[in-house]
Amino acid sequence: MRVVIAEDLALLRDGLVRLLTAYGCTVVEAVDNGPMLLRALVTHRPDVAVVDVRLPPGFTDEGLRAALEARRRVPGLPVLILSQYVEQLYARELLSDRSGGVGYLLKDRVGDVDRFVEAVRQVAGGGTAMDPEVITQLLTRRGRDEPLATLTPREREVLALMAEGLTNLAIAARLQVTDKAISKHANNIFAKLGLPPSDDQNRRVMAVLAYLQAGPAPSRPPA
């Protein structure tokens, strides 16, 4: 698996290179700024890019913008975003084309090596890996009139675990319920979010995308 890494902190960048190399990945380039990231992604077309949102020169959203531009030039390019913060707009835009593997993890999750490496592999394989804290914060930011508001607390919990990329069996094990119960919750989620039956294995991910793409909750007029 060929990887491009973008991280401005030298110690973390070196740590990511060593970690992924130890797990059998080939880091084709590790960069520390947005312009170099775009060049590296377009040149190498890696199996996956691990990208910090905030990179030089501006330390705002250079990493994300470079990744989005690279996906426009190389459709479906897998990107795993690392950030210290939950950026709702960034997550929506990254997922909006529904093409190729994508992920969004908070940086403190890198300490859980097995889960981090699994997320990298999942995104490289075309899947989605969303940090549970990211999903939790995104879910709580929606307006009460949104379709998502019709989900029960358990359905929201199942949706968050779907976004992590867990299968029904894995979700059942995590919640200590039966696989049949999770299948029922999943079907309820799809129905409430208006996602019709499909052979697409990523339909479960589409439930998360439907939420992320909905845009900001509408403002209410003053009373």
PDB file of C-alpha atoms in Angstrom:
ATOM      1  CA  MET A   1       0.000   0.000   0.000  1.00  0.00           C
ATOM      2  CA  ARG A   2       1.533   3.307  -1.151  1.00  0.00           C
ATOM      3  CA  VAL A   3       0.963   6.280   1.147  1.00  0.00           C
ATOM      4  CA  VAL A   4       1.506  10.040   1.016  1.00  0.00           C
ATOM      5  CA  ILE A   5       1.638  11.800   4.398  1.00  0.00           C
ATOM      6  CA  ALA A   6       1.076  15.516   5.015  1.00  0.00           C
ATOM      7  CA  GLU A   7       1.877  16.776   8.518  1.00  0.00           C
ATOM      8  CA  ASP A   8       3.732  19.958   9.477  1.00  0.00           C
ATOM      9  CA  LEU A   9       4.977  18.744  12.871  1.00  0.00           C
ATOM     10  CA  ALA A  10       8.234  16.944  12.191  1.00  0.00           C
ATOM     11  CA  LEU A  11       7.988  14.534  15.131  1.00  0.00           C
ATOM     12  CA  LEU A  12       4.447  13.451  14.269  1.00  0.00           C
ATOM     13  CA  ARG A  13       5.273  13.223  10.574  1.00  0.00           C
ATOM     14  CA  ASP A  14       8.282  11.020  11.287  1.00  0.00           C
ATOM     15  CA  GLY A  15       6.214   8.948  13.694  1.00  0.00           C
ATOM     16  CA  LEU A  16       3.526   8.343  11.065  1.00  0.00           C
ATOM     17  CA  VAL A  17       6.155   7.324   8.517  1.00  0.00           C
ATOM     18  CA  ARG A  18       7.737   4.843  10.940  1.00  0.00           C
ATOM     19  CA  LEU A  19       4.386   3.487  12.078  1.00  0.00           C
ATOM     20  CA  LEU A  20       2.956   2.861   8.628  1.00  0.00           C
ATOM     21  CA  THR A  21       6.244   1.454   7.379  1.00  0.00           C
ATOM     22  CA  ALA A  22       6.259  -1.005  10.290  1.00  0.00           C
ATOM     23  CA  TYR A  23       2.810  -2.181   9.182  1.00  0.00           C
ATOM     24  CA  GLY A  24       3.934  -2.933   5.651  1.00  0.00           C
ATOM     25  CA  CYS A  25       3.067   0.357   3.941  1.00  0.00           C
ATOM     26  CA  THR A  26       5.379   2.208   1.549  1.00  0.00           C
ATOM     27  CA  VAL A  27       5.469   5.935   2.280  1.00  0.00           C
ATOM     28  CA  VAL A  28       6.240   7.378  -1.151  1.00  0.00           C
ATOM     29  CA  GLU A  29       6.474  10.951   0.172  1.00  0.00           C
ATOM     30  CA  ALA A  30       5.971  12.859   3.429  1.00  0.00           C
ATOM     31  CA  VAL A  31       5.427  16.621   3.106  1.00  0.00           C
ATOM     32  CA  ASP A  32       4.834  19.549   5.449  1.00  0.00           C
ATOM     33  CA  ASN A  33       2.821  22.076   3.414  1.00  0.00           C
ATOM     34  CA  GLY A  34      -0.184  22.389   1.125  1.00  0.00           C
ATOM     35  CA  PRO A  35       1.510  23.066  -2.253  1.00  0.00           C
ATOM     36  CA  MET A  36       3.886  20.135  -1.815  1.00  0.00           C
ATOM     37  CA  LEU A  37       0.955  17.906  -0.837  1.00  0.00           C
ATOM     38  CA  LEU A  38      -0.970  18.676  -4.017  1.00  0.00           C
ATOM     39  CA  ARG A  39       2.087  17.962  -6.141  1.00  0.00           C
ATOM     40  CA  ALA A  40       2.797  14.715  -4.293  1.00  0.00           C
ATOM     41  CA  LEU A  41      -0.780  13.461  -4.609  1.00  0.00           C
ATOM     42  CA  VAL A  42      -1.077  14.194  -8.312  1.00  0.00           C
ATOM     43  CA  THR A  43       2.392  12.837  -9.062  1.00  0.00           C
ATOM     44  CA  HIS A  44       2.308   9.643  -7.002  1.00  0.00           C
ATOM     45  CA  ARG A  45      -1.450   8.895  -7.049  1.00  0.00           C
ATOM     46  CA  PRO A  46      -1.052   6.894  -3.833  1.00  0.00           C
ATOM     47  CA  ASP A  47      -3.353   4.181  -2.527  1.00  0.00           C
ATOM     48  CA  VAL A  48      -4.193   6.543   0.334  1.00  0.00           C
ATOM     49  CA  ALA A  49      -3.222   9.995   1.611  1.00  0.00           C
ATOM     50  CA  VAL A  50      -3.018  10.781   5.330  1.00  0.00           C
ATOM     51  CA  VAL A  51      -3.537  14.538   5.564  1.00  0.00           C
ATOM     52  CA  ASP A  52      -3.520  17.150   8.323  1.00  0.00           C
ATOM     53  CA  VAL A  53      -6.159  19.844   7.734  1.00  0.00           C
ATOM     54  CA  ARG A  54      -4.027  22.819   8.783  1.00  0.00           C
ATOM     55  CA  LEU A  55      -0.714  23.102   6.950  1.00  0.00           C
ATOM     56  CA  PRO A  56       1.681  25.921   6.019  1.00  0.00           C
ATOM     57  CA  PRO A  57       1.732  28.515   4.666  1.00  0.00           C
ATOM     58  CA  GLY A  58      -1.507  29.712   6.243  1.00  0.00           C
ATOM     59  CA  PHE A  59      -2.293  27.044   8.831  1.00  0.00           C
ATOM     60  CA  THR A  60      -6.015  27.260   8.039  1.00  0.00           C
ATOM     61  CA  ASP A  61      -7.303  24.620   5.626  1.00  0.00           C
ATOM     62  CA  GLU A  62      -4.397  24.170   3.197  1.00  0.00           C
ATOM     63  CA  GLY A  63      -4.216  20.405   3.692  1.00  0.00           C
ATOM     64  CA  LEU A  64      -7.883  19.864   3.049  1.00  0.00           C
ATOM     65  CA  ARG A  65      -7.981  22.169   0.030  1.00  0.00           C
ATOM     66  CA  ALA A  66      -4.983  20.387  -1.484  1.00  0.00           C
ATOM     67  CA  ALA A  67      -6.676  17.016  -0.916  1.00  0.00           C
ATOM     68  CA  LEU A  68      -9.932  18.225  -2.477  1.00  0.00           C
ATOM     69  CA  GLU A  69      -8.104  19.637  -5.506  1.00  0.00           C
ATOM     70  CA  ALA A  70      -6.178  16.371  -5.883  1.00  0.00           C
ATOM     71  CA  ARG A  71      -9.468  14.418  -5.828  1.00  0.00           C
ATOM     72  CA  ARG A  72     -10.761  16.668  -8.595  1.00  0.00           C
ATOM     73  CA  ARG A  73      -7.693  15.855 -10.685  1.00  0.00           C
ATOM     74  CA  VAL A  74      -7.541  12.194  -9.643  1.00  0.00           C
ATOM     75  CA  PRO A  75     -11.179  11.136  -9.073  1.00  0.00           C
ATOM     76  CA  GLY A  76     -11.639   8.706  -6.220  1.00  0.00           C
ATOM     77  CA  LEU A  77      -8.231   9.367  -4.650  1.00  0.00           C
ATOM     78  CA  PRO A  78      -8.530   7.929  -1.087  1.00  0.00           C
ATOM     79  CA  VAL A  79      -7.989  10.535   1.624  1.00  0.00           C
ATOM     80  CA  LEU A  80      -7.851  10.133   5.397  1.00  0.00           C
ATOM     81  CA  ILE A  81      -8.017  13.477   7.191  1.00  0.00           C
ATOM     82  CA  LEU A  82      -6.365  14.002  10.575  1.00  0.00           C
ATOM     83  CA  SER A  83      -7.404  17.011  12.640  1.00  0.00           C
ATOM     84  CA  GLN A  84      -7.433  18.289  16.198  1.00  0.00           C
ATOM     85  CA  TYR A  85     -10.911  19.672  15.637  1.00  0.00           C
ATOM     86  CA  VAL A  86     -14.251  18.617  14.213  1.00  0.00           C
ATOM     87  CA  GLU A  87     -14.762  20.696  11.068  1.00  0.00           C
ATOM     88  CA  GLN A  88     -18.313  20.087   9.816  1.00  0.00           C
ATOM     89  CA  LEU A  89     -17.893  21.971   6.537  1.00  0.00           C
ATOM     90  CA  TYR A  90     -14.673  20.117   5.755  1.00  0.00           C
ATOM     91  CA  ALA A  91     -16.262  16.720   6.346  1.00  0.00           C
ATOM     92  CA  ARG A  92     -19.247  17.559   4.124  1.00  0.00           C
ATOM     93  CA  GLU A  93     -17.126  18.837   1.262  1.00  0.00           C
ATOM     94  CA  LEU A  94     -14.747  15.904   1.382  1.00  0.00           C
ATOM     95  CA  LEU A  95     -17.597  13.420   1.214  1.00  0.00           C
ATOM     96  CA  SER A  96     -19.761  15.331  -1.242  1.00  0.00           C
ATOM     97  CA  ASP A  97     -18.653  13.584  -4.435  1.00  0.00           C
ATOM     98  CA  ARG A  98     -19.293  10.108  -2.978  1.00  0.00           C
ATOM     99  CA  SER A  99     -16.237   8.857  -4.837  1.00  0.00           C
ATOM    100  CA  GLY A 100     -13.357   6.861  -3.386  1.00  0.00           C
ATOM    101  CA  GLY A 101     -12.393   6.079   0.184  1.00  0.00           C
ATOM    102  CA  VAL A 102     -12.560   8.873   2.745  1.00  0.00           C
ATOM    103  CA  GLY A 103     -11.975   9.180   6.471  1.00  0.00           C
ATOM    104  CA  TYR A 104     -11.877  11.784   9.221  1.00  0.00           C
ATOM    105  CA  LEU A 105     -10.042  11.029  12.464  1.00  0.00           C
ATOM    106  CA  LEU A 106      -9.087  13.188  15.403  1.00  0.00           C
ATOM    107  CA  LYS A 107      -5.355  13.216  16.011  1.00  0.00           C
ATOM    108  CA  ASP A 108      -5.571  11.702  19.472  1.00  0.00           C
ATOM    109  CA  ARG A 109      -6.865   8.500  17.844  1.00  0.00           C
ATOM    110  CA  VAL A 110      -3.428   7.910  16.337  1.00  0.00           C
ATOM    111  CA  GLY A 111      -2.414   6.663  19.773  1.00  0.00           C
ATOM    112  CA  ASP A 112      -4.652   3.642  19.205  1.00  0.00           C
ATOM    113  CA  VAL A 113      -2.296   2.120  16.662  1.00  0.00           C
ATOM    114  CA  ASP A 114      -4.410  -0.856  15.593  1.00  0.00           C
ATOM    115  CA  ARG A 115      -7.533   1.242  14.964  1.00  0.00           C
ATOM    116  CA  PHE A 116      -5.555   3.916  13.147  1.00  0.00           C
ATOM    117  CA  VAL A 117      -3.862   1.433  10.829  1.00  0.00           C
ATOM    118  CA  GLU A 118      -7.180  -0.296  10.214  1.00  0.00           C
ATOM    119  CA  ALA A 119      -8.712   3.088   9.280  1.00  0.00           C
ATOM    120  CA  VAL A 120      -5.883   3.719   6.807  1.00  0.00           C
ATOM    121  CA  ARG A 121      -6.433   0.317   5.200  1.00  0.00           C
ATOM    122  CA  GLN A 122     -10.179   0.794   5.142  1.00  0.00           C
ATOM    123  CA  VAL A 123      -9.933   4.127   3.332  1.00  0.00           C
ATOM    124  CA  ALA A 124      -7.332   2.723   0.924  1.00  0.00           C
ATOM    125  CA  GLY A 125      -9.803  -0.052   0.119  1.00  0.00           C
ATOM    126  CA  GLY A 126     -12.495   2.456  -0.846  1.00  0.00           C
ATOM    127  CA  GLY A 127     -14.317   2.480   2.476  1.00  0.00           C
ATOM    128  CA  THR A 128     -15.184   5.176   4.981  1.00  0.00           C
ATOM    129  CA  ALA A 129     -13.661   5.627   8.434  1.00  0.00           C
ATOM    130  CA  MET A 130     -15.183   8.370  10.557  1.00  0.00           C
ATOM    131  CA  ASP A 131     -14.071   9.059  14.102  1.00  0.00           C
ATOM    132  CA  PRO A 132     -16.938   8.353  16.532  1.00  0.00           C
ATOM    133  CA  GLU A 133     -16.374  11.721  18.212  1.00  0.00           C
ATOM    134  CA  VAL A 134     -16.661  13.448  14.828  1.00  0.00           C
ATOM    135  CA  ILE A 135     -19.974  11.731  14.169  1.00  0.00           C
ATOM    136  CA  THR A 136     -21.245  12.484  17.681  1.00  0.00           C
ATOM    137  CA  GLN A 137     -20.515  16.190  17.322  1.00  0.00           C
ATOM    138  CA  LEU A 138     -21.968  16.359  13.827  1.00  0.00           C
ATOM    139  CA  LEU A 139     -25.150  14.618  14.916  1.00  0.00           C
ATOM    140  CA  THR A 140     -25.695  17.051  17.788  1.00  0.00           C
ATOM    141  CA  ARG A 141     -25.383  20.082  15.490  1.00  0.00           C
ATOM    142  CA  ARG A 142     -28.427  19.361  13.393  1.00  0.00           C
ATOM    143  CA  GLY A 143     -31.735  21.212  13.540  1.00  0.00           C
ATOM    144  CA  ARG A 144     -34.740  19.549  15.124  1.00  0.00           C
ATOM    145  CA  ASP A 145     -36.627  19.594  11.833  1.00  0.00           C
ATOM    146  CA  GLU A 146     -33.975  17.562  10.026  1.00  0.00           C
ATOM    147  CA  PRO A 147     -34.816  13.949   9.023  1.00  0.00           C
ATOM    148  CA  LEU A 148     -32.035  12.822  11.338  1.00  0.00           C
ATOM    149  CA  ALA A 149     -34.066  14.096  14.262  1.00  0.00           C
ATOM    150  CA  THR A 150     -36.507  11.244  13.670  1.00  0.00           C
ATOM    151  CA  LEU A 151     -33.879   8.671  14.615  1.00  0.00           C
ATOM    152  CA  THR A 152     -34.054   7.092  18.042  1.00  0.00           C
ATOM    153  CA  PRO A 153     -31.024   7.307  20.364  1.00  0.00           C
ATOM    154  CA  ARG A 154     -30.156   3.686  19.534  1.00  0.00           C
ATOM    155  CA  GLU A 155     -30.433   4.363  15.795  1.00  0.00           C
ATOM    156  CA  ARG A 156     -28.096   7.334  16.177  1.00  0.00           C
ATOM    157  CA  GLU A 157     -25.650   5.094  18.013  1.00  0.00           C
ATOM    158  CA  VAL A 158     -25.830   2.513  15.234  1.00  0.00           C
ATOM    159  CA  LEU A 159     -25.369   5.247  12.611  1.00  0.00           C
ATOM    160  CA  ALA A 160     -22.240   6.485  14.385  1.00  0.00           C
ATOM    161  CA  LEU A 161     -20.777   2.973  14.387  1.00  0.00           C
ATOM    162  CA  MET A 162     -21.676   2.536  10.718  1.00  0.00           C
ATOM    163  CA  ALA A 163     -19.653   5.645  10.009  1.00  0.00           C
ATOM    164  CA  GLU A 164     -16.658   4.050  11.697  1.00  0.00           C
ATOM    165  CA  GLY A 165     -16.916   1.367   9.026  1.00  0.00           C
ATOM    166  CA  LEU A 166     -18.123  -1.419  11.321  1.00  0.00           C
ATOM    167  CA  THR A 167     -20.163  -4.270   9.875  1.00  0.00           C
ATOM    168  CA  ASN A 168     -23.533  -5.222  11.355  1.00  0.00           C
ATOM    169  CA  LEU A 169     -21.861  -8.135  13.129  1.00  0.00           C
ATOM    170  CA  ALA A 170     -19.194  -5.865  14.629  1.00  0.00           C
ATOM    171  CA  ILE A 171     -21.809  -3.315  15.704  1.00  0.00           C
ATOM    172  CA  ALA A 172     -23.839  -6.079  17.337  1.00  0.00           C
ATOM    173  CA  ALA A 173     -20.777  -7.208  19.265  1.00  0.00           C
ATOM    174  CA  ARG A 174     -19.958  -3.627  20.338  1.00  0.00           C
ATOM    175  CA  LEU A 175     -23.517  -2.996  21.567  1.00  0.00           C
ATOM    176  CA  GLN A 176     -23.975  -6.534  22.895  1.00  0.00           C
ATOM    177  CA  VAL A 177     -27.129  -7.211  20.903  1.00  0.00           C
ATOM    178  CA  THR A 178     -27.995  -9.609  18.085  1.00  0.00           C
ATOM    179  CA  ASP A 179     -27.040  -9.156  14.441  1.00  0.00           C
ATOM    180  CA  LYS A 180     -30.762  -9.301  13.612  1.00  0.00           C
ATOM    181  CA  ALA A 181     -31.442  -6.333  15.906  1.00  0.00           C
ATOM    182  CA  ILE A 182     -28.752  -4.266  14.183  1.00  0.00           C
ATOM    183  CA  SER A 183     -30.146  -5.164  10.746  1.00  0.00           C
ATOM    184  CA  LYS A 184     -33.533  -3.880  11.891  1.00  0.00           C
ATOM    185  CA  HIS A 185     -32.036  -0.630  13.188  1.00  0.00           C
ATOM    186  CA  ALA A 186     -30.075  -0.179   9.940  1.00  0.00           C
ATOM    187  CA  ASN A 187     -33.190  -0.653   7.810  1.00  0.00           C
ATOM    188  CA  ASN A 188     -35.062   1.867   9.970  1.00  0.00           C
ATOM    189  CA  ILE A 189     -32.236   4.381   9.499  1.00  0.00           C
ATOM    190  CA  PHE A 190     -32.245   3.911   5.716  1.00  0.00           C
ATOM    191  CA  ALA A 191     -36.025   4.320   5.585  1.00  0.00           C
ATOM    192  CA  LYS A 192     -36.094   7.457   7.748  1.00  0.00           C
ATOM    193  CA  LEU A 193     -33.332   9.072   5.716  1.00  0.00           C
ATOM    194  CA  GLY A 194     -35.016   8.213   2.414  1.00  0.00           C
ATOM    195  CA  LEU A 195     -32.387   5.753   1.185  1.00  0.00           C
ATOM    196  CA  PRO A 196     -34.103   3.065  -0.940  1.00  0.00           C
ATOM    197  CA  PRO A 197     -32.908  -0.551  -1.088  1.00  0.00           C
ATOM    198  CA  SER A 198     -29.804  -0.969  -3.223  1.00  0.00           C
ATOM    199  CA  ASP A 199     -27.155  -3.543  -4.062  1.00  0.00           C
ATOM    200  CA  ASP A 200     -24.490  -0.934  -3.302  1.00  0.00           C
ATOM    201  CA  GLN A 201     -22.491  -2.168  -0.326  1.00  0.00           C
ATOM    202  CA  ASN A 202     -21.914   1.434   0.729  1.00  0.00           C
ATOM    203  CA  ARG A 203     -25.605   2.185   1.282  1.00  0.00           C
ATOM    204  CA  ARG A 204     -24.902   2.197   5.019  1.00  0.00           C
ATOM    205  CA  VAL A 205     -22.297   4.897   4.458  1.00  0.00           C
ATOM    206  CA  MET A 206     -24.795   6.860   2.360  1.00  0.00           C
ATOM    207  CA  ALA A 207     -26.867   7.330   5.518  1.00  0.00           C
ATOM    208  CA  VAL A 208     -23.961   9.278   6.986  1.00  0.00           C
ATOM    209  CA  LEU A 209     -23.349  11.122   3.720  1.00  0.00           C
ATOM    210  CA  ALA A 210     -27.008  12.138   3.517  1.00  0.00           C
ATOM    211  CA  TYR A 211     -26.569  13.860   6.842  1.00  0.00           C
ATOM    212  CA  LEU A 212     -23.210  15.445   6.109  1.00  0.00           C
ATOM    213  CA  GLN A 213     -24.362  16.820   2.770  1.00  0.00           C
ATOM    214  CA  ALA A 214     -27.538  18.377   4.112  1.00  0.00           C
ATOM    215  CA  GLY A 215     -25.798  21.654   4.956  1.00  0.00           C
ATOM    216  CA  PRO A 216     -26.258  23.821   8.039  1.00  0.00           C
ATOM    217  CA  ALA A 217     -29.496  23.571   9.956  1.00  0.00           C
ATOM    218  CA  PRO A 218     -31.917  26.339   8.951  1.00  0.00           C
ATOM    219  CA  SER A 219     -32.035  29.354  11.234  1.00  0.00           C
ATOM    220  CA  ARG A 220     -35.281  30.159  12.979  1.00  0.00           C
ATOM    221  CA  PRO A 221     -36.823  33.626  12.763  1.00  0.00           C
ATOM    222  CA  PRO A 222     -36.914  35.585  16.004  1.00  0.00           C
ATOM    223  CA  ALA A 223     -40.059  35.160  18.096  1.00  0.00           C
TER     224      ALA A 223
END
